[in-house]
Short mmCIF file of C-alpha atoms in Angstrom, two decimals:
data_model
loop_
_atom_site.label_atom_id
_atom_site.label_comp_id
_atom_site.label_asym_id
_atom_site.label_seq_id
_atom_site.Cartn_x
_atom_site.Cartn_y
_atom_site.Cartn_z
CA UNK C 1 13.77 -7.30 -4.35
CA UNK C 2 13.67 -3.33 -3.52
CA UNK C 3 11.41 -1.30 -1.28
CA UNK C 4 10.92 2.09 -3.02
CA UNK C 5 10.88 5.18 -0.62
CA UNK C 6 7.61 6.53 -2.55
CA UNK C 7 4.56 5.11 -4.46
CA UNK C 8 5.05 3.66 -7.81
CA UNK C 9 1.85 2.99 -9.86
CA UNK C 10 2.94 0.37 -12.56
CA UNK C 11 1.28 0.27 -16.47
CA UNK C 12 1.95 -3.04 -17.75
CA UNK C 13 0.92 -2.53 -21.51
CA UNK C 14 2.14 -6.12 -22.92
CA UNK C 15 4.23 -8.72 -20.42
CA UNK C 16 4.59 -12.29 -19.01
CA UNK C 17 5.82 -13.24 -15.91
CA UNK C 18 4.44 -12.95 -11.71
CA UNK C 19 5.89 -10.56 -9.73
CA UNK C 20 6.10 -10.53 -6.64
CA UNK C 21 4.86 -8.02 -4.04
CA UNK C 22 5.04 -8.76 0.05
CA UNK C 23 4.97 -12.08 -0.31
CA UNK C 24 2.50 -12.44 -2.94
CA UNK C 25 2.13 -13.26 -6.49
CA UNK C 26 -0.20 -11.52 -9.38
CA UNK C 27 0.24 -12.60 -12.89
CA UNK C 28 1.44 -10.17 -15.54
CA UNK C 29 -1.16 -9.41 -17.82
CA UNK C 30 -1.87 -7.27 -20.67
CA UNK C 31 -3.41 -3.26 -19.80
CA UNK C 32 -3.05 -3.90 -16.22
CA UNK C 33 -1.89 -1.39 -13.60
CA UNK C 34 -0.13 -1.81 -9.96
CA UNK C 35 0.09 0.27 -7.54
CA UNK C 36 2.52 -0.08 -4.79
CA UNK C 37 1.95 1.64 -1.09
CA UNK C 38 5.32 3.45 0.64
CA UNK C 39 7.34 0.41 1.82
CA UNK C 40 6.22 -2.75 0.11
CA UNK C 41 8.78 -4.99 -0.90
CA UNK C 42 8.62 -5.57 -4.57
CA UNK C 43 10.65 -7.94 -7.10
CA UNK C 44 9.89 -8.19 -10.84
CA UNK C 45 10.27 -11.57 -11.91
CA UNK C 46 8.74 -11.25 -15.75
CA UNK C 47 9.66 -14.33 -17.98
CA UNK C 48 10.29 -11.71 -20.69
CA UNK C 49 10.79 -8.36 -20.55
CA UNK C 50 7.69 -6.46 -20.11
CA UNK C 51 6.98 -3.10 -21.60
CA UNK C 52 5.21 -0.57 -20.28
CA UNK C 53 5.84 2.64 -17.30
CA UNK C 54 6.53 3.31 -14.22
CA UNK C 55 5.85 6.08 -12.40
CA UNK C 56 7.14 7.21 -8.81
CA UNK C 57 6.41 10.24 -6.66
CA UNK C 58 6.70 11.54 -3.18
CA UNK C 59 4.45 12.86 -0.53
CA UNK C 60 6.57 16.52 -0.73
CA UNK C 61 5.65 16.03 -4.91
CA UNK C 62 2.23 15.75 -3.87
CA UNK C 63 1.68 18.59 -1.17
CA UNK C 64 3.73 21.18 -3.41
CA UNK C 65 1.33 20.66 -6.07
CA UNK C 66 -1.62 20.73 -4.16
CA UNK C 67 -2.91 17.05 -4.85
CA UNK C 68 -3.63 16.37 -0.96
CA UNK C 69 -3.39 13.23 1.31
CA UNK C 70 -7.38 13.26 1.70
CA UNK C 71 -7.59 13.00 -2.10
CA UNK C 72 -5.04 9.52 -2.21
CA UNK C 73 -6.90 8.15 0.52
CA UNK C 74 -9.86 8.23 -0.55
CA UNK C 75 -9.41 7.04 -4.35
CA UNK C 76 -8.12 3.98 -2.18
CA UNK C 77 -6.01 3.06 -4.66
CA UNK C 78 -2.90 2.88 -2.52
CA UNK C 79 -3.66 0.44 0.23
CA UNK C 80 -1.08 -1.31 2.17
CA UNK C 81 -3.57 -3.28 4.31
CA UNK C 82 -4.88 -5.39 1.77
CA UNK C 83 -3.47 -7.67 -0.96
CA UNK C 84 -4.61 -5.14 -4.20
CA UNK C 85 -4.77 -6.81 -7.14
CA UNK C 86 -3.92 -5.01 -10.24
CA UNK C 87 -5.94 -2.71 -12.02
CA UNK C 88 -7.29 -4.27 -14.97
CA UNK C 89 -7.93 -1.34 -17.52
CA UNK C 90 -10.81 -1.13 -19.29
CA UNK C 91 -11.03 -0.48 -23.33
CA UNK C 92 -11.77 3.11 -22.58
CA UNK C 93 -9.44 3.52 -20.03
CA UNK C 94 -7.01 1.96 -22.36
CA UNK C 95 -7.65 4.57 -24.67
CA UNK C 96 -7.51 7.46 -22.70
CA UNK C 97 -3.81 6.25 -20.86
CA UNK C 98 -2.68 5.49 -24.00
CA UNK C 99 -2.74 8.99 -24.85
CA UNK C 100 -1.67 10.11 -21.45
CA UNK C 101 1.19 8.48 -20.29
CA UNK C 102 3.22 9.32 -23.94
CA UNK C 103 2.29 13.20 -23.16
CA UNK C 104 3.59 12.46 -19.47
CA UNK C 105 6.73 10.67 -20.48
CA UNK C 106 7.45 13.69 -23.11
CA UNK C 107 6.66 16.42 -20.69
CA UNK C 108 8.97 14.53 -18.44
CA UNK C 109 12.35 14.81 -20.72
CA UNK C 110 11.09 18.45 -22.32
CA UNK C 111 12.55 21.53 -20.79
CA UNK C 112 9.38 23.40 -20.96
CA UNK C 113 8.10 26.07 -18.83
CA UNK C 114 6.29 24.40 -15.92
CA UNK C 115 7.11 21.16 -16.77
CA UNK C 116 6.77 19.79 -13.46
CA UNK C 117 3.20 21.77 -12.70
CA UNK C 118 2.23 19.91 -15.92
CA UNK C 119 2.96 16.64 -14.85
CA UNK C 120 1.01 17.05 -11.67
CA UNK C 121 -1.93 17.68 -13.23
CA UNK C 122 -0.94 14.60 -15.89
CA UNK C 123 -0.54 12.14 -12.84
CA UNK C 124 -4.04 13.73 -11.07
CA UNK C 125 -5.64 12.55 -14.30
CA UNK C 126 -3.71 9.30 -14.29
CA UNK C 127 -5.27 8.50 -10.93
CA UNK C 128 -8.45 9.27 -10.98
CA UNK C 129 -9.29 7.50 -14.81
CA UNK C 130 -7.36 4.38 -12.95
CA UNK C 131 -9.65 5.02 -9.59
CA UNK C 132 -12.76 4.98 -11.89
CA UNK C 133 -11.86 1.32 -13.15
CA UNK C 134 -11.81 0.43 -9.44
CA UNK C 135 -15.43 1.72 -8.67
CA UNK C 136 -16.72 0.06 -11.73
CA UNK C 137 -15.41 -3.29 -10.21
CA UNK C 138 -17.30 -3.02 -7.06
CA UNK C 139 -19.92 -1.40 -4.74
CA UNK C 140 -20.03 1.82 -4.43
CA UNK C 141 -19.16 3.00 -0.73
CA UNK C 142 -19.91 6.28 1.02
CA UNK C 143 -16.40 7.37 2.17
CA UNK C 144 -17.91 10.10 4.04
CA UNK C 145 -20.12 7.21 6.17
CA UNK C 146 -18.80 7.16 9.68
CA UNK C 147 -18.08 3.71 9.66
CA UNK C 148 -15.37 4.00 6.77
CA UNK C 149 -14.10 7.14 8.28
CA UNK C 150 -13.51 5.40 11.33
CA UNK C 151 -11.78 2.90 9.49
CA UNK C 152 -9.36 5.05 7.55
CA UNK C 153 -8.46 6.94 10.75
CA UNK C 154 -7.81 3.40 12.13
CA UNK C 155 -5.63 2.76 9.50
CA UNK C 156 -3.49 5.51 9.37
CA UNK C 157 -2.68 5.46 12.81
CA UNK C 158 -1.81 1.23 12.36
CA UNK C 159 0.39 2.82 9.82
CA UNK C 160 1.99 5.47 11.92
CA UNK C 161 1.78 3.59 15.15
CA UNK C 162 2.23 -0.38 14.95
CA UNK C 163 5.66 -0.43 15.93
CA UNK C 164 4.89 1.17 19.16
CA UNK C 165 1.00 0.28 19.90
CA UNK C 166 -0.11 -2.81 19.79
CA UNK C 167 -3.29 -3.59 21.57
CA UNK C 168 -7.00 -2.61 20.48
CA UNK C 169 -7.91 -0.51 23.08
CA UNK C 170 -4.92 2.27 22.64
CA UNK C 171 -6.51 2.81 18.95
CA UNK C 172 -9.71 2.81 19.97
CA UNK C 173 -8.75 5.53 22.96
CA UNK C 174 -7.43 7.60 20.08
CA UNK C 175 -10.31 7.24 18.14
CA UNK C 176 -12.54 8.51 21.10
CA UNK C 177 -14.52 4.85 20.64
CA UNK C 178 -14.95 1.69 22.55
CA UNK C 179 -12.58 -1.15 21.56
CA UNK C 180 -15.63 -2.90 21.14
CA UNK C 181 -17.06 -0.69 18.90
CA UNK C 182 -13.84 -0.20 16.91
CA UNK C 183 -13.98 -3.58 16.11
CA UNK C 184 -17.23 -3.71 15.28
CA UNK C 185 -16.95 -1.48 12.53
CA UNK C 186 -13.36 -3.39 11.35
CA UNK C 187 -15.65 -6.46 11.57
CA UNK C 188 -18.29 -5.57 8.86
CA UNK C 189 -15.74 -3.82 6.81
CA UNK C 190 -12.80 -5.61 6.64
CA UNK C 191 -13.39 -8.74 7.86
CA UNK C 192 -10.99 -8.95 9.91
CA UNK C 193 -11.43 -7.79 14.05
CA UNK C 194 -9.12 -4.81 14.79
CA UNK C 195 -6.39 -7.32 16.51
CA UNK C 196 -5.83 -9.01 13.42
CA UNK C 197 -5.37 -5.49 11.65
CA UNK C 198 -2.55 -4.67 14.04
CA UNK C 199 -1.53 -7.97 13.99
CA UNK C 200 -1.34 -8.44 10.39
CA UNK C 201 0.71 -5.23 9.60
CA UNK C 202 3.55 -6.15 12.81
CA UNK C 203 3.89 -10.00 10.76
CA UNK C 204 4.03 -8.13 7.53
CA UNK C 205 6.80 -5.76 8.35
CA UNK C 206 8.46 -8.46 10.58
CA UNK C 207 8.95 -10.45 7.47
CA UNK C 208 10.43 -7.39 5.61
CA UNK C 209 12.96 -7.10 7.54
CA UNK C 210 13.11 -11.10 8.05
CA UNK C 211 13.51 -11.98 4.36
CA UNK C 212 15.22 -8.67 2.85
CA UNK C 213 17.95 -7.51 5.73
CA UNK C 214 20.94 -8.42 7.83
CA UNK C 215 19.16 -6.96 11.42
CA UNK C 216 19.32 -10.10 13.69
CA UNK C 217 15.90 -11.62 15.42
CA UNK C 218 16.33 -9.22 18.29
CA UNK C 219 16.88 -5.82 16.06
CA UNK C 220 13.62 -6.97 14.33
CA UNK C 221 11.79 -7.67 17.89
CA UNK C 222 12.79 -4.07 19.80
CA UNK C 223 11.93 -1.98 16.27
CA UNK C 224 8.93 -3.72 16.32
CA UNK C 225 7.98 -3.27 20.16
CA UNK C 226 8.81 -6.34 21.81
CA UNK C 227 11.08 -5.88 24.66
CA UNK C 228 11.74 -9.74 24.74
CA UNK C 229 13.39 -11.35 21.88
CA UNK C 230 11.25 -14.47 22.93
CA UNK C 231 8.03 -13.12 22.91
CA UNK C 232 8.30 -11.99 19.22
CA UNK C 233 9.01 -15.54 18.23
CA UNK C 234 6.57 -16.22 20.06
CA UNK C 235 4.15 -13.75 18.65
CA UNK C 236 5.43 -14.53 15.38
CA UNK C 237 5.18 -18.37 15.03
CA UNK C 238 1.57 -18.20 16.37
CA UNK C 239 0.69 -15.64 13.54
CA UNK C 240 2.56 -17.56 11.00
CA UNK C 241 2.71 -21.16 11.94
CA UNK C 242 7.07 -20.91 11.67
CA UNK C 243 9.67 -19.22 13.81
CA UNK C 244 11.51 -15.78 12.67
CA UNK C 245 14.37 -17.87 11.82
CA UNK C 246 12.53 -21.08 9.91
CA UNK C 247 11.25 -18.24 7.89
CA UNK C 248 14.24 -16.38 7.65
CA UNK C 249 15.91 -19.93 6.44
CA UNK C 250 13.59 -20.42 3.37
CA UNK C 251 14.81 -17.06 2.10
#
């Protein structure tokens, strides 16, 4: 099991096996891609060897070469709040990778002139043919509605902010929204009420550290926010159904 630092976006091109990604299993399968958000735990566990790439970059990658944080949001491919399946590439998409990802892997090991400008623009292309398998699979959505920008904003500051806010109402205050209205809109999008959101991303990051390090309960509870060891059991068994350490146990 390793957490990579950045975001890897995984090309299976022939494979067996489920790997496993937070806690959750997808089948290998043939064309698909997966893509991995800043932090996920992931583990490989192919019955065979797969073949196919892998491809990692960092925020600082991004912003030098002018691909922004706007445009990775809202492709949506990235998404650490929900359980992404893979990418299942269509034959045209096929196609098209299968011509790209041999001239990215070349430009990669060449010592050309502006190499590395090169690859941006490769891995820009790489995203957005993936993206457009995505939109073919369902709805189209207006990310410019004010519902799903309100969302997004929610998100990123769940992302940037769980360990340290943990009720509804401090989101919503930052939102310049009613808690009620925040989780309205989570409601018809999502699902899911705001709570849960927060809720949902504490547990997941509680089991991180759970299942993959050596920090005792108590590390885990005052990273996470909880002053009192005991409430985070607390917190945690009624969001899980088993204590931090049954969990911890089955490991």
């Amino acid at each position: 099991p390793h957490r990579p630092p950045h975001s890897p976006a995984i090309r299976v091109q022939a494979g067996a096996g489920r790997p496993l990604i937070d806690f959750q299993t997808h089948p290998l399968s043939e064309n698909a891609v997966f893509f991995n958000s800043p932090g996920q735990v992931h583990q490989r566990r192919p019955a065979a060897r797969p073949q196919g790439w892998v491809i990692t970059f960092s925020p600082d990658f991004l912003q030098h070469h002018h691909i922004s944080e706007d445009f990775i949001r809202e492709i949506n491919l990235f998404n650490s709040f929900e359980q992404r399946p893979p990418v299942q590439l269509g034959p045209e998409a096929v196609d098209k990778l299968s011509t790209l990802l041999p001239l990215m892997e070349d430009t990669f090991r060449s010592g050309m002139p502006f190499r590395i400008a090169a690859l941006s623009a490769y891995l820009k292309l790489f995203l957005l043919y993936c993206n457009q398998e995505c939109v073919l699979q369902r709805p189209q959505q207006d990310p410019n509605d004010s519902g799903h920008r309100i969302l997004r904003d929610f998100k990123e500051l769940v992302t940037r902010h769980f360990r340290t806010l943990h009720k509804t109402s401090d989101y919503a205050e930052r939102l310049h929204i009613t808690p009620k209205y925040l989780n309205q809109v989570v409601k018809s999008l999502l699902g899911q009420t705001a709570k849960e959101v927060i809720q949902e991303k504490i547990v997941l990051n509680a089991k991180r550290e759970l299942r993959y390090s050596a920090k005792s309960v108590k590390e885990i509870a005052l990273e996470l926010g909880f002053e009192d060891p005991l409430y985070f059991s607390h917190f945690f068994k009624t969001c899980t159904g088993q204590s931090p350490t049954s969990f911890r146990s089955e490991a």
